[in-house]
Tab-separated table of C-alpha atoms in Angstrom:
chain	number	residue	atom	x	y	z
A	1	UNK	CA	-169.881	27.033	167.011
A	2	UNK	CA	-166.212	27.997	167.032
A	3	UNK	CA	-165.694	26.219	163.692
A	4	UNK	CA	-168.598	27.982	161.958
A	5	UNK	CA	-167.741	30.925	159.722
A	6	UNK	CA	-170.067	33.900	159.444
A	7	UNK	CA	-171.406	33.997	155.867
A	8	UNK	CA	-170.446	37.647	155.268
A	9	UNK	CA	-167.668	38.472	157.716
A	10	UNK	CA	-164.366	36.704	156.968
A	11	UNK	CA	-162.520	35.531	160.041
A	12	UNK	CA	-165.559	35.306	162.309
A	13	UNK	CA	-165.392	32.106	164.312
A	14	UNK	CA	-168.172	32.691	166.822
A	15	UNK	CA	-165.741	33.587	169.577
A	16	UNK	CA	-166.702	35.805	172.508
A	17	UNK	CA	-165.498	39.386	172.202
A	18	UNK	CA	-165.013	39.171	168.432
A	19	UNK	CA	-164.923	42.422	166.400
A	20	UNK	CA	-164.946	43.095	162.675
A	21	UNK	CA	-161.586	43.331	160.896
A	22	UNK	CA	-160.075	46.788	161.413
A	23	UNK	CA	-162.243	47.625	164.434
A	24	UNK	CA	-161.070	47.980	168.018
A	25	UNK	CA	-161.883	45.031	170.317
A	26	UNK	CA	-164.821	45.543	172.652
A	27	UNK	CA	-165.151	43.991	176.068
A	28	UNK	CA	-168.918	44.527	175.837
A	29	UNK	CA	-169.622	42.664	172.594
A	30	UNK	CA	-170.070	38.916	172.711
A	31	UNK	CA	-171.933	36.294	170.733
A	32	UNK	CA	-173.853	33.401	172.215
A	33	UNK	CA	-174.120	29.940	170.726
A	34	UNK	CA	-176.823	30.062	168.074
A	35	UNK	CA	-176.176	33.702	167.177
A	36	UNK	CA	-175.022	33.056	163.619
A	37	UNK	CA	-177.521	35.770	162.632
A	38	UNK	CA	-175.788	38.311	164.878
A	39	UNK	CA	-175.282	41.806	163.422
A	40	UNK	CA	-171.893	42.784	162.061
A	41	UNK	CA	-172.390	46.289	163.472
A	42	UNK	CA	-174.469	47.852	166.258
A	43	UNK	CA	-174.683	51.652	166.443
A	44	UNK	CA	-176.341	54.027	168.897
A	45	UNK	CA	-177.883	57.225	167.578
A	46	UNK	CA	-179.985	60.108	168.750
A	47	UNK	CA	-181.977	62.540	166.619
A	48	UNK	CA	-183.037	65.704	168.425
A	49	UNK	CA	-185.287	68.091	166.502
A	50	UNK	CA	-185.615	71.711	167.550
A	51	UNK	CA	-187.963	74.500	166.529
A	52	UNK	CA	-186.648	77.975	167.369
A	53	UNK	CA	-184.315	76.505	169.986
A	54	UNK	CA	-187.017	74.430	171.685
A	55	UNK	CA	-186.740	70.629	171.645
A	56	UNK	CA	-189.739	69.200	169.772
A	57	UNK	CA	-188.789	65.550	169.239
A	58	UNK	CA	-186.109	63.304	170.713
A	59	UNK	CA	-185.427	59.901	169.138
A	60	UNK	CA	-182.941	57.672	170.971
A	61	UNK	CA	-182.272	54.486	168.986
A	62	UNK	CA	-180.005	51.525	168.296
A	63	UNK	CA	-179.324	50.393	164.714
A	64	UNK	CA	-178.427	46.783	163.944
A	65	UNK	CA	-176.785	45.924	160.605
A	66	UNK	CA	-176.956	42.277	159.508
A	67	UNK	CA	-175.842	40.141	156.594
A	68	UNK	CA	-173.916	41.408	153.591
A	69	UNK	CA	-172.164	44.720	154.413
A	70	UNK	CA	-172.688	45.819	150.783
A	71	UNK	CA	-176.499	45.450	151.153
A	72	UNK	CA	-177.220	45.076	154.862
A	73	UNK	CA	-180.491	44.214	156.537
A	74	UNK	CA	-181.149	47.290	158.698
A	75	UNK	CA	-183.056	47.019	161.986
A	76	UNK	CA	-183.803	49.970	164.256
A	77	UNK	CA	-184.945	49.830	167.870
A	78	UNK	CA	-186.177	53.036	169.493
A	79	UNK	CA	-185.275	52.837	173.177
A	80	UNK	CA	-188.411	52.539	175.253
A	81	UNK	CA	-190.358	50.709	172.515
A	82	UNK	CA	-190.939	46.944	172.777
A	83	UNK	CA	-190.431	46.348	169.047
A	84	UNK	CA	-187.737	46.544	166.400
A	85	UNK	CA	-188.382	47.710	162.808
A	86	UNK	CA	-186.566	46.057	159.897
A	87	UNK	CA	-185.863	47.164	156.313
A	88	UNK	CA	-184.930	44.297	153.958
A	89	UNK	CA	-182.643	45.209	151.039
A	90	UNK	CA	-183.854	44.105	147.621
A	91	UNK	CA	-187.507	43.876	148.654
A	92	UNK	CA	-189.570	45.648	146.009
A	93	UNK	CA	-191.326	48.859	147.038
A	94	UNK	CA	-194.873	47.443	146.968
A	95	UNK	CA	-194.054	44.147	148.693
A	96	UNK	CA	-196.722	42.432	150.766
A	97	UNK	CA	-196.239	41.102	154.278
A	98	UNK	CA	-196.185	37.543	152.865
A	99	UNK	CA	-193.389	38.495	150.439
A	100	UNK	CA	-191.429	40.170	153.244
A	101	UNK	CA	-191.894	37.089	155.449
A	102	UNK	CA	-190.594	34.821	152.664
A	103	UNK	CA	-187.545	37.076	152.116
A	104	UNK	CA	-186.699	37.508	155.817
A	105	UNK	CA	-183.503	35.605	156.759
A	106	UNK	CA	-184.290	32.951	159.407
A	107	UNK	CA	-181.075	33.455	161.389
A	108	UNK	CA	-181.670	37.213	161.697
A	109	UNK	CA	-185.275	36.658	162.759
A	110	UNK	CA	-184.154	34.208	165.480
A	111	UNK	CA	-181.618	36.775	166.744
A	112	UNK	CA	-184.312	39.481	166.961
A	113	UNK	CA	-186.909	37.139	168.506
A	114	UNK	CA	-184.577	36.481	171.434
A	115	UNK	CA	-184.331	40.224	172.135
A	116	UNK	CA	-187.623	41.947	171.244
A	117	UNK	CA	-191.350	41.427	171.889
A	118	UNK	CA	-192.292	42.302	168.310
A	119	UNK	CA	-190.521	42.368	164.936
A	120	UNK	CA	-191.969	44.700	162.295
A	121	UNK	CA	-190.896	44.778	158.641
A	122	UNK	CA	-191.249	47.490	155.997
A	123	UNK	CA	-193.775	46.536	153.297
A	124	UNK	CA	-195.656	48.427	150.607
A	125	UNK	CA	-198.223	49.273	153.311
A	126	UNK	CA	-195.678	50.644	155.800
A	127	UNK	CA	-194.285	48.754	158.785
A	128	UNK	CA	-196.265	45.581	159.515
A	129	UNK	CA	-195.946	43.065	162.329
A	130	UNK	CA	-193.946	40.054	161.149
A	131	UNK	CA	-193.707	38.293	164.520
A	132	UNK	CA	-194.869	38.857	168.091
A	133	UNK	CA	-194.174	36.981	171.313
A	134	UNK	CA	-197.116	34.947	172.545
């Protein structure tokens, strides 16, 4: 794996503890063998919605950005949920589940399958289940 370049991130050699060019090294980030579909960025976020000073909704989530940084595949996992939801760039607005399945990058799907019970993808009918653990 150490001789395999990442298709969108120059300089990636599959080494443990690798970070994107210009970013600070992280002792927490590592890639396993077979993680060619690993995200180029992982971000934590929290949306807290208030009404007249009272907390109404609290969304704690992790965003995963994969593929081409100019048009990334965006996956969001809400902490506490067993699934991850994915938005594929370039997929037309009314796409069917079959079209989304055909457009879904295999390496990214394998990465998500190793980490989540269910993978959902945005289609013309909303988020639909693309894959679920048996």
